[in-house]
Amino acid sequence: MTDLTAHVGIYDTYADWEIGHLLVELRTGRFTGTPVDVVTVGETLAPVTSMGGLRVLPDLALRDLDPGASNLLILPGAGMWDADGGHSFAAAAGRFLAAGVPVAAICGATFGLARAGLLDDRRHTSAAPEYLAASGYQGAEYYVDERAVADGELVTAGPSSPVQFTTATLRRLGLASDELLEAYEAVFDREDVSAYPTLMQGAHA
């Protein structure tokens, strides 16, 4: 059992690979020593199909999502964000941030949060500044050209940075040391085998 719970938004065409690293490390706790209960959240309890074709049955309906019962909300990219969708999930992110509960958004989800005004006064990143500019948001001055950015309770990343998204989120939750997270990035992003012993030393059986 674990005392920590992460909720992950799932919706049709959600990008499996963008959150894969993070979900594995949260659920297994193999490098953090702290397994986290991962709960999927859908608009309803109806099955959704990921971009990779996985059919997933949500554990929880969005209407029942309570920031007070969560330690993290994860929002992956999906086609809906660019098609003026995802408003209910962006609203949930707003409630989480207002309650002081971390939100981790990657790729298209950053567009949805920008459109909702949640990036207007927080440092953030995404696929490109021009991408977020199309949302009409007012936070362009807070855009940071980094693979992942954490500002207070918000973690953002672009579509090509699932590893950095993972390490930034684990760091925000205080689940792993900087040394271990740097080794994680070295192994899984840069294929630097010299960092493998450090990573393995931090592994928990």
PDB file of C-alpha atoms in Angstrom:
ATOM      1  CA  MET A   1       0.000   0.000   0.000  1.00  0.00           C
ATOM      2  CA  THR A   2       1.054   3.620  -0.506  1.00  0.00           C
ATOM      3  CA  ASP A   3       0.001   6.921   0.998  1.00  0.00           C
ATOM      4  CA  LEU A   4       0.520   8.778  -2.284  1.00  0.00           C
ATOM      5  CA  THR A   5      -1.956   8.917  -5.161  1.00  0.00           C
ATOM      6  CA  ALA A   6      -1.435  10.246  -8.677  1.00  0.00           C
ATOM      7  CA  HIS A   7      -4.397  10.825 -10.978  1.00  0.00           C
ATOM      8  CA  VAL A   8      -3.813  10.687 -14.720  1.00  0.00           C
ATOM      9  CA  GLY A   9      -6.288  12.113 -17.206  1.00  0.00           C
ATOM     10  CA  ILE A  10      -7.103   9.764 -20.062  1.00  0.00           C
ATOM     11  CA  TYR A  11      -9.137  10.625 -23.132  1.00  0.00           C
ATOM     12  CA  ASP A  12      -9.377   9.451 -26.714  1.00  0.00           C
ATOM     13  CA  THR A  13      -6.033   9.792 -28.543  1.00  0.00           C
ATOM     14  CA  TYR A  14      -4.057  10.535 -25.382  1.00  0.00           C
ATOM     15  CA  ALA A  15      -0.346  10.138 -26.146  1.00  0.00           C
ATOM     16  CA  ASP A  16       0.768   6.925 -24.432  1.00  0.00           C
ATOM     17  CA  TRP A  17       4.515   7.509 -24.753  1.00  0.00           C
ATOM     18  CA  GLU A  18       4.506  10.973 -23.215  1.00  0.00           C
ATOM     19  CA  ILE A  19       3.562   9.669 -19.778  1.00  0.00           C
ATOM     20  CA  GLY A  20       4.955   6.126 -19.974  1.00  0.00           C
ATOM     21  CA  HIS A  21       8.200   6.762 -18.088  1.00  0.00           C
ATOM     22  CA  LEU A  22       6.459   8.749 -15.384  1.00  0.00           C
ATOM     23  CA  LEU A  23       3.683   6.224 -14.754  1.00  0.00           C
ATOM     24  CA  VAL A  24       6.131   3.341 -14.478  1.00  0.00           C
ATOM     25  CA  GLU A  25       8.378   5.146 -12.004  1.00  0.00           C
ATOM     26  CA  LEU A  26       5.432   6.324  -9.924  1.00  0.00           C
ATOM     27  CA  ARG A  27       3.659   2.965  -9.805  1.00  0.00           C
ATOM     28  CA  THR A  28       6.683   0.751  -9.207  1.00  0.00           C
ATOM     29  CA  GLY A  29       8.786   3.083  -7.090  1.00  0.00           C
ATOM     30  CA  ARG A  30      11.802   1.167  -8.407  1.00  0.00           C
ATOM     31  CA  PHE A  31      14.122   4.171  -8.247  1.00  0.00           C
ATOM     32  CA  THR A  32      12.254   6.276  -5.702  1.00  0.00           C
ATOM     33  CA  GLY A  33      11.479   3.668  -3.056  1.00  0.00           C
ATOM     34  CA  THR A  34       7.945   5.093  -2.822  1.00  0.00           C
ATOM     35  CA  PRO A  35       5.319   3.339  -4.952  1.00  0.00           C
ATOM     36  CA  VAL A  36       2.450   5.644  -5.847  1.00  0.00           C
ATOM     37  CA  ASP A  37      -1.119   4.569  -6.486  1.00  0.00           C
ATOM     38  CA  VAL A  38      -1.905   5.547 -10.097  1.00  0.00           C
ATOM     39  CA  VAL A  39      -5.599   6.204 -10.802  1.00  0.00           C
ATOM     40  CA  THR A  40      -6.909   6.861 -14.316  1.00  0.00           C
ATOM     41  CA  VAL A  41      -9.541   9.570 -14.739  1.00  0.00           C
ATOM     42  CA  GLY A  42     -11.885   9.846 -17.717  1.00  0.00           C
ATOM     43  CA  GLU A  43     -14.530  12.386 -18.643  1.00  0.00           C
ATOM     44  CA  THR A  44     -16.882   9.530 -17.824  1.00  0.00           C
ATOM     45  CA  LEU A  45     -16.346   5.873 -17.000  1.00  0.00           C
ATOM     46  CA  ALA A  46     -16.632   4.941 -20.689  1.00  0.00           C
ATOM     47  CA  PRO A  47     -13.534   3.304 -22.250  1.00  0.00           C
ATOM     48  CA  VAL A  48     -11.093   5.530 -24.116  1.00  0.00           C
ATOM     49  CA  THR A  49      -8.576   4.624 -26.797  1.00  0.00           C
ATOM     50  CA  SER A  50      -5.038   5.964 -26.658  1.00  0.00           C
ATOM     51  CA  MET A  51      -3.109   7.243 -29.656  1.00  0.00           C
ATOM     52  CA  GLY A  52      -1.289   3.920 -29.648  1.00  0.00           C
ATOM     53  CA  GLY A  53      -4.574   1.999 -29.822  1.00  0.00           C
ATOM     54  CA  LEU A  54      -4.818   0.837 -26.206  1.00  0.00           C
ATOM     55  CA  ARG A  55      -8.386   0.638 -24.946  1.00  0.00           C
ATOM     56  CA  VAL A  56      -8.481   1.755 -21.319  1.00  0.00           C
ATOM     57  CA  LEU A  57     -11.315   1.774 -18.800  1.00  0.00           C
ATOM     58  CA  PRO A  58     -11.049   4.771 -16.442  1.00  0.00           C
ATOM     59  CA  ASP A  59     -10.959   4.113 -12.721  1.00  0.00           C
ATOM     60  CA  LEU A  60     -12.700   7.377 -11.895  1.00  0.00           C
ATOM     61  CA  ALA A  61     -15.006   9.884 -13.580  1.00  0.00           C
ATOM     62  CA  LEU A  62     -13.769  13.465 -13.737  1.00  0.00           C
ATOM     63  CA  ARG A  63     -16.775  14.735 -11.775  1.00  0.00           C
ATOM     64  CA  ASP A  64     -15.569  12.698  -8.777  1.00  0.00           C
ATOM     65  CA  LEU A  65     -11.962  13.920  -8.880  1.00  0.00           C
ATOM     66  CA  ASP A  66     -11.058  15.697  -5.642  1.00  0.00           C
ATOM     67  CA  PRO A  67      -7.714  17.524  -5.315  1.00  0.00           C
ATOM     68  CA  GLY A  68      -7.854  16.835  -1.595  1.00  0.00           C
ATOM     69  CA  ALA A  69      -7.569  13.107  -2.292  1.00  0.00           C
ATOM     70  CA  SER A  70      -4.622  13.427  -4.673  1.00  0.00           C
ATOM     71  CA  ASN A  71      -0.930  14.240  -4.709  1.00  0.00           C
ATOM     72  CA  LEU A  72      -0.626  14.842  -8.451  1.00  0.00           C
ATOM     73  CA  LEU A  73      -2.663  15.351 -11.624  1.00  0.00           C
ATOM     74  CA  ILE A  74      -1.016  14.226 -14.874  1.00  0.00           C
ATOM     75  CA  LEU A  75      -2.313  15.472 -18.226  1.00  0.00           C
ATOM     76  CA  PRO A  76      -0.884  13.971 -21.435  1.00  0.00           C
ATOM     77  CA  GLY A  77      -1.183  15.414 -24.892  1.00  0.00           C
ATOM     78  CA  ALA A  78      -4.009  14.401 -27.250  1.00  0.00           C
ATOM     79  CA  GLY A  79      -5.627  15.569 -30.441  1.00  0.00           C
ATOM     80  CA  MET A  80      -8.506  17.125 -28.508  1.00  0.00           C
ATOM     81  CA  TRP A  81      -6.381  19.886 -26.987  1.00  0.00           C
ATOM     82  CA  ASP A  82      -5.709  21.470 -30.385  1.00  0.00           C
ATOM     83  CA  ALA A  83      -9.337  21.011 -31.431  1.00  0.00           C
ATOM     84  CA  ASP A  84     -10.745  23.247 -28.673  1.00  0.00           C
ATOM     85  CA  GLY A  85     -11.322  20.297 -26.352  1.00  0.00           C
ATOM     86  CA  GLY A  86     -10.218  19.349 -22.877  1.00  0.00           C
ATOM     87  CA  HIS A  87     -11.837  22.289 -21.100  1.00  0.00           C
ATOM     88  CA  SER A  88     -13.110  20.145 -18.234  1.00  0.00           C
ATOM     89  CA  PHE A  89      -9.642  18.708 -17.634  1.00  0.00           C
ATOM     90  CA  ALA A  90      -8.084  22.188 -17.759  1.00  0.00           C
ATOM     91  CA  ALA A  91     -10.676  23.319 -15.215  1.00  0.00           C
ATOM     92  CA  ALA A  92      -9.678  20.383 -12.996  1.00  0.00           C
ATOM     93  CA  ALA A  93      -6.041  21.467 -13.308  1.00  0.00           C
ATOM     94  CA  GLY A  94      -7.083  24.933 -12.155  1.00  0.00           C
ATOM     95  CA  ARG A  95      -8.735  23.446  -9.073  1.00  0.00           C
ATOM     96  CA  PHE A  96      -5.631  21.378  -8.296  1.00  0.00           C
ATOM     97  CA  LEU A  97      -3.313  24.377  -8.606  1.00  0.00           C
ATOM     98  CA  ALA A  98      -5.622  26.512  -6.458  1.00  0.00           C
ATOM     99  CA  ALA A  99      -5.546  23.774  -3.829  1.00  0.00           C
ATOM    100  CA  GLY A 100      -1.752  23.571  -3.908  1.00  0.00           C
ATOM    101  CA  VAL A 101      -1.675  20.112  -5.494  1.00  0.00           C
ATOM    102  CA  PRO A 102       0.871  19.590  -8.301  1.00  0.00           C
ATOM    103  CA  VAL A 103      -0.169  19.354 -11.948  1.00  0.00           C
ATOM    104  CA  ALA A 104       2.119  17.852 -14.602  1.00  0.00           C
ATOM    105  CA  ALA A 105       1.155  18.685 -18.202  1.00  0.00           C
ATOM    106  CA  ILE A 106       2.958  17.684 -21.367  1.00  0.00           C
ATOM    107  CA  CYS A 107       2.593  18.551 -25.057  1.00  0.00           C
ATOM    108  CA  GLY A 108      -0.979  19.422 -26.044  1.00  0.00           C
ATOM    109  CA  ALA A 109      -2.084  19.618 -22.431  1.00  0.00           C
ATOM    110  CA  THR A 110       0.108  22.700 -22.048  1.00  0.00           C
ATOM    111  CA  PHE A 111      -1.911  24.299 -24.847  1.00  0.00           C
ATOM    112  CA  GLY A 112      -5.122  23.546 -22.955  1.00  0.00           C
ATOM    113  CA  LEU A 113      -3.741  25.056 -19.762  1.00  0.00           C
ATOM    114  CA  ALA A 114      -2.506  28.109 -21.664  1.00  0.00           C
ATOM    115  CA  ARG A 115      -5.949  28.594 -23.211  1.00  0.00           C
ATOM    116  CA  ALA A 116      -7.464  28.415 -19.723  1.00  0.00           C
ATOM    117  CA  GLY A 117      -5.138  31.176 -18.474  1.00  0.00           C
ATOM    118  CA  LEU A 118      -3.183  28.881 -16.167  1.00  0.00           C
ATOM    119  CA  LEU A 119       0.180  29.727 -17.757  1.00  0.00           C
ATOM    120  CA  ASP A 120      -0.298  33.497 -17.767  1.00  0.00           C
ATOM    121  CA  ASP A 121       1.831  34.043 -14.667  1.00  0.00           C
ATOM    122  CA  ARG A 122       3.832  30.824 -14.279  1.00  0.00           C
ATOM    123  CA  ARG A 123       7.135  29.823 -15.829  1.00  0.00           C
ATOM    124  CA  HIS A 124       6.444  27.058 -18.353  1.00  0.00           C
ATOM    125  CA  THR A 125       7.504  25.327 -21.532  1.00  0.00           C
ATOM    126  CA  SER A 126       5.892  23.379 -24.355  1.00  0.00           C
ATOM    127  CA  ALA A 127       6.605  22.275 -27.915  1.00  0.00           C
ATOM    128  CA  ALA A 128       7.481  25.836 -28.990  1.00  0.00           C
ATOM    129  CA  PRO A 129       6.488  29.380 -28.034  1.00  0.00           C
ATOM    130  CA  GLU A 130       4.693  29.782 -31.361  1.00  0.00           C
ATOM    131  CA  TYR A 131       2.547  26.759 -30.521  1.00  0.00           C
ATOM    132  CA  LEU A 132       1.308  28.239 -27.260  1.00  0.00           C
ATOM    133  CA  ALA A 133       0.875  31.682 -28.829  1.00  0.00           C
ATOM    134  CA  ALA A 134      -1.925  30.217 -30.938  1.00  0.00           C
ATOM    135  CA  SER A 135      -3.924  29.662 -27.743  1.00  0.00           C
ATOM    136  CA  GLY A 136      -4.272  33.416 -27.297  1.00  0.00           C
ATOM    137  CA  TYR A 137      -2.779  33.279 -23.822  1.00  0.00           C
ATOM    138  CA  GLN A 138      -1.065  36.171 -22.066  1.00  0.00           C
ATOM    139  CA  GLY A 139       1.918  34.331 -20.611  1.00  0.00           C
ATOM    140  CA  ALA A 140       4.452  34.428 -23.441  1.00  0.00           C
ATOM    141  CA  GLU A 141       6.969  36.310 -21.269  1.00  0.00           C
ATOM    142  CA  TYR A 142       7.033  33.324 -18.904  1.00  0.00           C
ATOM    143  CA  TYR A 143       7.933  30.817 -21.615  1.00  0.00           C
ATOM    144  CA  VAL A 144      11.241  29.044 -20.928  1.00  0.00           C
ATOM    145  CA  ASP A 145      13.156  27.207 -23.645  1.00  0.00           C
ATOM    146  CA  GLU A 146      13.892  24.098 -21.568  1.00  0.00           C
ATOM    147  CA  ARG A 147      12.950  20.421 -21.903  1.00  0.00           C
ATOM    148  CA  ALA A 148      10.829  20.576 -18.730  1.00  0.00           C
ATOM    149  CA  VAL A 149      10.015  23.411 -16.353  1.00  0.00           C
ATOM    150  CA  ALA A 150       8.669  23.389 -12.795  1.00  0.00           C
ATOM    151  CA  ASP A 151       7.157  26.519 -11.274  1.00  0.00           C
ATOM    152  CA  GLY A 152       5.530  26.021  -7.907  1.00  0.00           C
ATOM    153  CA  GLU A 153       2.943  23.309  -8.299  1.00  0.00           C
ATOM    154  CA  LEU A 154       3.091  23.221 -12.116  1.00  0.00           C
ATOM    155  CA  VAL A 155       5.347  21.021 -14.256  1.00  0.00           C
ATOM    156  CA  THR A 156       5.300  21.401 -18.045  1.00  0.00           C
ATOM    157  CA  ALA A 157       7.184  19.761 -20.895  1.00  0.00           C
ATOM    158  CA  GLY A 158       7.181  19.460 -24.657  1.00  0.00           C
ATOM    159  CA  PRO A 159       6.331  16.295 -26.626  1.00  0.00           C
ATOM    160  CA  SER A 160       9.946  15.257 -27.141  1.00  0.00           C
ATOM    161  CA  SER A 161      10.809  15.322 -23.443  1.00  0.00           C
ATOM    162  CA  PRO A 162       9.021  12.470 -21.619  1.00  0.00           C
ATOM    163  CA  VAL A 163      12.190  11.641 -19.648  1.00  0.00           C
ATOM    164  CA  GLN A 164      12.690  15.216 -18.443  1.00  0.00           C
ATOM    165  CA  PHE A 165       8.956  15.398 -17.718  1.00  0.00           C
ATOM    166  CA  THR A 166       9.438  12.373 -15.468  1.00  0.00           C
ATOM    167  CA  THR A 167      12.461  13.683 -13.602  1.00  0.00           C
ATOM    168  CA  ALA A 168      10.957  17.151 -13.120  1.00  0.00           C
ATOM    169  CA  THR A 169       7.787  15.636 -11.694  1.00  0.00           C
ATOM    170  CA  LEU A 170       9.602  13.205  -9.407  1.00  0.00           C
ATOM    171  CA  ARG A 171      11.781  16.085  -8.221  1.00  0.00           C
ATOM    172  CA  ARG A 172       8.717  18.249  -7.523  1.00  0.00           C
ATOM    173  CA  LEU A 173       7.208  15.444  -5.456  1.00  0.00           C
ATOM    174  CA  GLY A 174      10.479  14.979  -3.582  1.00  0.00           C
ATOM    175  CA  LEU A 175      10.649  11.293  -4.492  1.00  0.00           C
ATOM    176  CA  ALA A 176      14.266  11.076  -5.663  1.00  0.00           C
ATOM    177  CA  SER A 177      17.596  12.837  -5.214  1.00  0.00           C
ATOM    178  CA  ASP A 178      19.072  15.132  -7.833  1.00  0.00           C
ATOM    179  CA  GLU A 179      21.942  12.668  -8.308  1.00  0.00           C
ATOM    180  CA  LEU A 180      19.566   9.818  -9.059  1.00  0.00           C
ATOM    181  CA  LEU A 181      17.422  11.922 -11.384  1.00  0.00           C
ATOM    182  CA  GLU A 182      20.480  13.134 -13.278  1.00  0.00           C
ATOM    183  CA  ALA A 183      21.541   9.505 -13.735  1.00  0.00           C
ATOM    184  CA  TYR A 184      18.023   8.638 -14.903  1.00  0.00           C
ATOM    185  CA  GLU A 185      18.178  11.305 -17.610  1.00  0.00           C
ATOM    186  CA  ALA A 186      21.664  10.226 -18.617  1.00  0.00           C
ATOM    187  CA  VAL A 187      20.604   6.602 -19.099  1.00  0.00           C
ATOM    188  CA  PHE A 188      17.150   7.023 -20.602  1.00  0.00           C
ATOM    189  CA  ASP A 189      17.663  10.168 -22.649  1.00  0.00           C
ATOM    190  CA  ARG A 190      21.353  10.332 -23.561  1.00  0.00           C
ATOM    191  CA  GLU A 191      22.168   6.584 -23.502  1.00  0.00           C
ATOM    192  CA  ASP A 192      25.108   7.317 -21.226  1.00  0.00           C
ATOM    193  CA  VAL A 193      25.997   3.895 -19.831  1.00  0.00           C
ATOM    194  CA  SER A 194      28.483   5.416 -17.385  1.00  0.00           C
ATOM    195  CA  ALA A 195      25.517   6.623 -15.315  1.00  0.00           C
ATOM    196  CA  TYR A 196      23.993   3.159 -15.085  1.00  0.00           C
ATOM    197  CA  PRO A 197      25.778   2.100 -11.840  1.00  0.00           C
ATOM    198  CA  THR A 198      24.477   5.233 -10.070  1.00  0.00           C
ATOM    199  CA  LEU A 199      20.979   4.467 -11.267  1.00  0.00           C
ATOM    200  CA  MET A 200      21.177   0.853 -10.176  1.00  0.00           C
ATOM    201  CA  GLN A 201      22.533   1.808  -6.751  1.00  0.00           C
ATOM    202  CA  GLY A 202      19.341   3.767  -6.246  1.00  0.00           C
ATOM    203  CA  ALA A 203      17.086   0.917  -7.325  1.00  0.00           C
ATOM    204  CA  HIS A 204      14.760  -0.601  -4.747  1.00  0.00           C
ATOM    205  CA  ALA A 205      13.859  -4.290  -4.828  1.00  0.00           C
TER     206      ALA A 205
END
